[in-house]
JSON list of C-alpha atoms in Angstrom, two decimals:
[
{"chain": "W", "resi": 1, "resn": "UNK", "atom": "CA", "xyz": [-49.32, 19.32, 161.41]},
{"chain": "W", "resi": 2, "resn": "UNK", "atom": "CA", "xyz": [-48.33, 18.95, 157.82]},
{"chain": "W", "resi": 3, "resn": "UNK", "atom": "CA", "xyz": [-51.77, 17.82, 156.68]},
{"chain": "W", "resi": 4, "resn": "UNK", "atom": "CA", "xyz": [-53.55, 20.64, 158.33]},
{"chain": "W", "resi": 5, "resn": "UNK", "atom": "CA", "xyz": [-51.23, 23.24, 156.83]},
{"chain": "W", "resi": 6, "resn": "UNK", "atom": "CA", "xyz": [-51.60, 21.69, 153.14]},
{"chain": "W", "resi": 7, "resn": "UNK", "atom": "CA", "xyz": [-55.52, 21.96, 153.80]},
{"chain": "W", "resi": 8, "resn": "UNK", "atom": "CA", "xyz": [-55.08, 25.33, 155.08]},
{"chain": "W", "resi": 9, "resn": "UNK", "atom": "CA", "xyz": [-53.03, 26.57, 152.00]},
{"chain": "W", "resi": 10, "resn": "UNK", "atom": "CA", "xyz": [-55.34, 25.08, 149.83]},
{"chain": "W", "resi": 11, "resn": "UNK", "atom": "CA", "xyz": [-58.30, 26.65, 151.22]},
{"chain": "W", "resi": 12, "resn": "UNK", "atom": "CA", "xyz": [-56.40, 29.70, 151.08]},
{"chain": "W", "resi": 13, "resn": "UNK", "atom": "CA", "xyz": [-55.70, 29.19, 147.30]},
{"chain": "W", "resi": 14, "resn": "UNK", "atom": "CA", "xyz": [-59.37, 28.45, 146.52]},
{"chain": "W", "resi": 15, "resn": "UNK", "atom": "CA", "xyz": [-60.74, 31.61, 148.32]},
{"chain": "W", "resi": 16, "resn": "UNK", "atom": "CA", "xyz": [-57.88, 33.87, 146.51]},
{"chain": "W", "resi": 17, "resn": "UNK", "atom": "CA", "xyz": [-59.53, 32.19, 143.17]},
{"chain": "W", "resi": 18, "resn": "UNK", "atom": "CA", "xyz": [-63.00, 32.71, 144.18]},
{"chain": "W", "resi": 19, "resn": "UNK", "atom": "CA", "xyz": [-62.26, 36.36, 144.97]},
{"chain": "W", "resi": 20, "resn": "UNK", "atom": "CA", "xyz": [-60.43, 36.98, 141.80]},
{"chain": "W", "resi": 21, "resn": "UNK", "atom": "CA", "xyz": [-63.32, 35.16, 139.85]},
{"chain": "W", "resi": 22, "resn": "UNK", "atom": "CA", "xyz": [-65.75, 37.58, 141.47]},
{"chain": "W", "resi": 23, "resn": "UNK", "atom": "CA", "xyz": [-63.67, 40.48, 140.80]},
{"chain": "W", "resi": 24, "resn": "UNK", "atom": "CA", "xyz": [-63.54, 39.44, 137.07]},
{"chain": "W", "resi": 25, "resn": "UNK", "atom": "CA", "xyz": [-67.19, 38.83, 137.04]},
{"chain": "W", "resi": 26, "resn": "UNK", "atom": "CA", "xyz": [-67.58, 42.68, 138.53]},
{"chain": "W", "resi": 27, "resn": "UNK", "atom": "CA", "xyz": [-65.59, 43.83, 136.04]},
{"chain": "W", "resi": 28, "resn": "UNK", "atom": "CA", "xyz": [-66.93, 41.80, 133.20]},
{"chain": "W", "resi": 29, "resn": "UNK", "atom": "CA", "xyz": [-70.76, 42.49, 133.83]},
{"chain": "W", "resi": 30, "resn": "UNK", "atom": "CA", "xyz": [-70.37, 45.69, 135.49]},
{"chain": "W", "resi": 31, "resn": "UNK", "atom": "CA", "xyz": [-72.11, 46.85, 138.71]},
{"chain": "W", "resi": 32, "resn": "UNK", "atom": "CA", "xyz": [-75.65, 46.07, 137.83]},
{"chain": "W", "resi": 33, "resn": "UNK", "atom": "CA", "xyz": [-74.93, 42.59, 136.30]},
{"chain": "W", "resi": 34, "resn": "UNK", "atom": "CA", "xyz": [-72.88, 41.79, 139.24]},
{"chain": "W", "resi": 35, "resn": "UNK", "atom": "CA", "xyz": [-75.80, 42.43, 141.55]},
{"chain": "W", "resi": 36, "resn": "UNK", "atom": "CA", "xyz": [-77.76, 40.05, 139.21]},
{"chain": "W", "resi": 37, "resn": "UNK", "atom": "CA", "xyz": [-74.86, 37.18, 139.68]},
{"chain": "W", "resi": 38, "resn": "UNK", "atom": "CA", "xyz": [-74.91, 37.82, 143.34]},
{"chain": "W", "resi": 39, "resn": "UNK", "atom": "CA", "xyz": [-78.62, 37.49, 143.70]},
{"chain": "W", "resi": 40, "resn": "UNK", "atom": "CA", "xyz": [-78.65, 34.28, 141.58]},
{"chain": "W", "resi": 41, "resn": "UNK", "atom": "CA", "xyz": [-75.83, 32.74, 143.58]},
{"chain": "W", "resi": 42, "resn": "UNK", "atom": "CA", "xyz": [-77.54, 33.76, 146.91]},
{"chain": "W", "resi": 43, "resn": "UNK", "atom": "CA", "xyz": [-80.98, 32.29, 145.96]},
{"chain": "W", "resi": 44, "resn": "UNK", "atom": "CA", "xyz": [-79.07, 29.19, 144.47]},
{"chain": "W", "resi": 45, "resn": "UNK", "atom": "CA", "xyz": [-81.25, 29.02, 141.42]},
{"chain": "W", "resi": 46, "resn": "UNK", "atom": "CA", "xyz": [-81.16, 30.72, 138.08]},
{"chain": "W", "resi": 47, "resn": "UNK", "atom": "CA", "xyz": [-84.36, 32.34, 137.20]},
{"chain": "W", "resi": 48, "resn": "UNK", "atom": "CA", "xyz": [-84.07, 34.11, 133.67]},
{"chain": "W", "resi": 49, "resn": "UNK", "atom": "CA", "xyz": [-87.39, 35.53, 134.07]},
{"chain": "W", "resi": 50, "resn": "UNK", "atom": "CA", "xyz": [-86.34, 37.64, 136.80]},
{"chain": "W", "resi": 51, "resn": "UNK", "atom": "CA", "xyz": [-87.86, 41.29, 136.26]},
{"chain": "W", "resi": 52, "resn": "UNK", "atom": "CA", "xyz": [-85.39, 44.12, 135.80]},
{"chain": "W", "resi": 53, "resn": "UNK", "atom": "CA", "xyz": [-85.01, 47.02, 138.07]},
{"chain": "W", "resi": 54, "resn": "UNK", "atom": "CA", "xyz": [-85.14, 50.73, 137.11]},
{"chain": "W", "resi": 55, "resn": "UNK", "atom": "CA", "xyz": [-81.90, 52.48, 137.82]},
{"chain": "W", "resi": 56, "resn": "UNK", "atom": "CA", "xyz": [-81.87, 56.15, 137.99]},
{"chain": "W", "resi": 57, "resn": "UNK", "atom": "CA", "xyz": [-78.62, 57.26, 137.16]},
{"chain": "W", "resi": 58, "resn": "UNK", "atom": "CA", "xyz": [-76.34, 59.81, 135.16]},
{"chain": "W", "resi": 59, "resn": "UNK", "atom": "CA", "xyz": [-74.58, 57.91, 132.08]},
{"chain": "W", "resi": 60, "resn": "UNK", "atom": "CA", "xyz": [-71.79, 58.94, 130.08]},
{"chain": "W", "resi": 61, "resn": "UNK", "atom": "CA", "xyz": [-70.47, 57.97, 126.83]},
{"chain": "W", "resi": 62, "resn": "UNK", "atom": "CA", "xyz": [-66.88, 58.64, 125.74]},
{"chain": "W", "resi": 63, "resn": "UNK", "atom": "CA", "xyz": [-65.47, 57.88, 122.34]},
{"chain": "W", "resi": 64, "resn": "UNK", "atom": "CA", "xyz": [-61.73, 58.12, 121.15]},
{"chain": "W", "resi": 65, "resn": "UNK", "atom": "CA", "xyz": [-61.80, 60.44, 117.90]},
{"chain": "W", "resi": 66, "resn": "UNK", "atom": "CA", "xyz": [-60.13, 59.45, 114.65]},
{"chain": "W", "resi": 67, "resn": "UNK", "atom": "CA", "xyz": [-59.37, 55.82, 116.46]},
{"chain": "W", "resi": 68, "resn": "UNK", "atom": "CA", "xyz": [-59.38, 54.04, 113.10]},
{"chain": "W", "resi": 69, "resn": "UNK", "atom": "CA", "xyz": [-56.67, 56.35, 111.56]},
{"chain": "W", "resi": 70, "resn": "UNK", "atom": "CA", "xyz": [-54.79, 56.19, 115.18]},
{"chain": "W", "resi": 71, "resn": "UNK", "atom": "CA", "xyz": [-54.83, 52.44, 114.75]},
{"chain": "W", "resi": 72, "resn": "UNK", "atom": "CA", "xyz": [-53.39, 52.46, 111.08]},
{"chain": "W", "resi": 73, "resn": "UNK", "atom": "CA", "xyz": [-50.51, 54.67, 112.10]},
{"chain": "W", "resi": 74, "resn": "UNK", "atom": "CA", "xyz": [-49.82, 53.48, 115.51]},
{"chain": "W", "resi": 75, "resn": "UNK", "atom": "CA", "xyz": [-50.79, 49.87, 115.13]},
{"chain": "W", "resi": 76, "resn": "UNK", "atom": "CA", "xyz": [-49.58, 47.76, 118.19]},
{"chain": "W", "resi": 77, "resn": "UNK", "atom": "CA", "xyz": [-48.65, 50.84, 120.01]},
{"chain": "W", "resi": 78, "resn": "UNK", "atom": "CA", "xyz": [-52.33, 51.83, 119.95]},
{"chain": "W", "resi": 79, "resn": "UNK", "atom": "CA", "xyz": [-52.83, 49.85, 123.10]},
{"chain": "W", "resi": 80, "resn": "UNK", "atom": "CA", "xyz": [-50.57, 52.02, 125.12]},
{"chain": "W", "resi": 81, "resn": "UNK", "atom": "CA", "xyz": [-52.62, 54.90, 124.15]},
{"chain": "W", "resi": 82, "resn": "UNK", "atom": "CA", "xyz": [-56.06, 53.57, 124.65]},
{"chain": "W", "resi": 83, "resn": "UNK", "atom": "CA", "xyz": [-54.66, 52.38, 128.27]},
{"chain": "W", "resi": 84, "resn": "UNK", "atom": "CA", "xyz": [-53.53, 55.75, 129.00]},
{"chain": "W", "resi": 85, "resn": "UNK", "atom": "CA", "xyz": [-56.71, 57.26, 128.18]},
{"chain": "W", "resi": 86, "resn": "UNK", "atom": "CA", "xyz": [-58.40, 54.74, 130.16]},
{"chain": "W", "resi": 87, "resn": "UNK", "atom": "CA", "xyz": [-56.47, 55.59, 133.22]},
{"chain": "W", "resi": 88, "resn": "UNK", "atom": "CA", "xyz": [-57.40, 58.98, 132.84]},
{"chain": "W", "resi": 89, "resn": "UNK", "atom": "CA", "xyz": [-61.19, 58.27, 132.22]},
{"chain": "W", "resi": 90, "resn": "UNK", "atom": "CA", "xyz": [-61.22, 55.86, 135.07]},
{"chain": "W", "resi": 91, "resn": "UNK", "atom": "CA", "xyz": [-59.29, 58.13, 137.66]},
{"chain": "W", "resi": 92, "resn": "UNK", "atom": "CA", "xyz": [-61.23, 61.24, 136.64]},
{"chain": "W", "resi": 93, "resn": "UNK", "atom": "CA", "xyz": [-64.79, 59.17, 136.97]},
{"chain": "W", "resi": 94, "resn": "UNK", "atom": "CA", "xyz": [-64.01, 57.48, 140.50]},
{"chain": "W", "resi": 95, "resn": "UNK", "atom": "CA", "xyz": [-62.70, 60.63, 141.90]},
{"chain": "W", "resi": 96, "resn": "UNK", "atom": "CA", "xyz": [-66.00, 62.15, 140.99]},
{"chain": "W", "resi": 97, "resn": "UNK", "atom": "CA", "xyz": [-68.44, 59.72, 142.76]},
{"chain": "W", "resi": 98, "resn": "UNK", "atom": "CA", "xyz": [-68.71, 57.74, 139.24]},
{"chain": "W", "resi": 99, "resn": "UNK", "atom": "CA", "xyz": [-68.36, 54.00, 138.12]},
{"chain": "W", "resi": 100, "resn": "UNK", "atom": "CA", "xyz": [-66.50, 53.16, 134.76]},
{"chain": "W", "resi": 101, "resn": "UNK", "atom": "CA", "xyz": [-68.72, 50.38, 133.32]},
{"chain": "W", "resi": 102, "resn": "UNK", "atom": "CA", "xyz": [-67.42, 49.11, 130.21]},
{"chain": "W", "resi": 103, "resn": "UNK", "atom": "CA", "xyz": [-64.53, 49.84, 127.81]},
{"chain": "W", "resi": 104, "resn": "UNK", "atom": "CA", "xyz": [-64.95, 48.21, 124.54]},
{"chain": "W", "resi": 105, "resn": "UNK", "atom": "CA", "xyz": [-62.27, 49.25, 122.19]},
{"chain": "W", "resi": 106, "resn": "UNK", "atom": "CA", "xyz": [-62.17, 52.94, 121.68]},
{"chain": "W", "resi": 107, "resn": "UNK", "atom": "CA", "xyz": [-65.39, 53.46, 123.67]},
{"chain": "W", "resi": 108, "resn": "UNK", "atom": "CA", "xyz": [-66.12, 53.93, 127.29]},
{"chain": "W", "resi": 109, "resn": "UNK", "atom": "CA", "xyz": [-69.17, 53.84, 129.38]},
{"chain": "W", "resi": 110, "resn": "UNK", "atom": "CA", "xyz": [-69.52, 55.56, 132.64]},
{"chain": "W", "resi": 111, "resn": "UNK", "atom": "CA", "xyz": [-72.28, 55.97, 135.45]},
{"chain": "W", "resi": 112, "resn": "UNK", "atom": "CA", "xyz": [-72.81, 58.11, 138.31]},
{"chain": "W", "resi": 113, "resn": "UNK", "atom": "CA", "xyz": [-76.02, 56.92, 140.83]},
{"chain": "W", "resi": 114, "resn": "UNK", "atom": "CA", "xyz": [-77.35, 59.70, 143.26]},
{"chain": "W", "resi": 115, "resn": "UNK", "atom": "CA", "xyz": [-76.47, 57.65, 146.30]},
{"chain": "W", "resi": 116, "resn": "UNK", "atom": "CA", "xyz": [-73.79, 57.60, 149.08]},
{"chain": "W", "resi": 117, "resn": "UNK", "atom": "CA", "xyz": [-75.29, 60.56, 150.79]},
{"chain": "W", "resi": 118, "resn": "UNK", "atom": "CA", "xyz": [-74.87, 62.60, 147.66]},
{"chain": "W", "resi": 119, "resn": "UNK", "atom": "CA", "xyz": [-77.64, 64.84, 146.42]},
{"chain": "W", "resi": 120, "resn": "UNK", "atom": "CA", "xyz": [-78.80, 64.26, 142.47]},
{"chain": "W", "resi": 121, "resn": "UNK", "atom": "CA", "xyz": [-77.28, 67.88, 141.61]},
{"chain": "W", "resi": 122, "resn": "UNK", "atom": "CA", "xyz": [-73.93, 67.05, 143.56]},
{"chain": "W", "resi": 123, "resn": "UNK", "atom": "CA", "xyz": [-73.90, 64.04, 141.55]},
{"chain": "W", "resi": 124, "resn": "UNK", "atom": "CA", "xyz": [-74.68, 65.78, 138.21]},
{"chain": "W", "resi": 125, "resn": "UNK", "atom": "CA", "xyz": [-72.02, 68.43, 138.76]},
{"chain": "W", "resi": 126, "resn": "UNK", "atom": "CA", "xyz": [-69.35, 65.73, 139.79]},
{"chain": "W", "resi": 127, "resn": "UNK", "atom": "CA", "xyz": [-70.35, 63.73, 136.22]},
{"chain": "W", "resi": 128, "resn": "UNK", "atom": "CA", "xyz": [-69.70, 66.99, 134.28]},
{"chain": "W", "resi": 129, "resn": "UNK", "atom": "CA", "xyz": [-66.42, 67.70, 136.43]},
{"chain": "W", "resi": 130, "resn": "UNK", "atom": "CA", "xyz": [-65.37, 64.26, 135.19]},
{"chain": "W", "resi": 131, "resn": "UNK", "atom": "CA", "xyz": [-65.72, 65.05, 131.64]},
{"chain": "W", "resi": 132, "resn": "UNK", "atom": "CA", "xyz": [-63.92, 68.42, 132.12]},
{"chain": "W", "resi": 133, "resn": "UNK", "atom": "CA", "xyz": [-60.92, 66.65, 133.46]},
{"chain": "W", "resi": 134, "resn": "UNK", "atom": "CA", "xyz": [-61.02, 64.16, 131.14]},
{"chain": "W", "resi": 135, "resn": "UNK", "atom": "CA", "xyz": [-61.04, 66.43, 127.83]},
{"chain": "W", "resi": 136, "resn": "UNK", "atom": "CA", "xyz": [-58.23, 68.79, 129.74]},
{"chain": "W", "resi": 137, "resn": "UNK", "atom": "CA", "xyz": [-56.09, 66.02, 130.76]},
{"chain": "W", "resi": 138, "resn": "UNK", "atom": "CA", "xyz": [-56.34, 63.78, 127.31]},
{"chain": "W", "resi": 139, "resn": "UNK", "atom": "CA", "xyz": [-56.37, 66.74, 124.82]}
]
């Protein structure tokens, strides 16, 4: 019936919106932050005194050299350059078992955690391979 179709469509729209919100939260808070939000939502309470957890991982930091000068020269077009570099960074990192964590202007934070059945040495090598690939592709 018409009422059921409307209800089903509205439910679908709300579910889609919640999935998009969840994706934005993961993107904004990173993997660790998304886990914290998930835990709080699952418990139904917010505990600001919840203890932290130690995370063993390889962390990488990338910074676009001479970004201020590049911004002055390219002005609005600097966004195209940053997006292109971001694409190379994200692709190289995810192809090598890593996770892009944050991007703030001209800086990128990337993380590799020894899990998914990968040994620590394999993940360390994958992190180095990511950086080598990024340098080759962006240079």
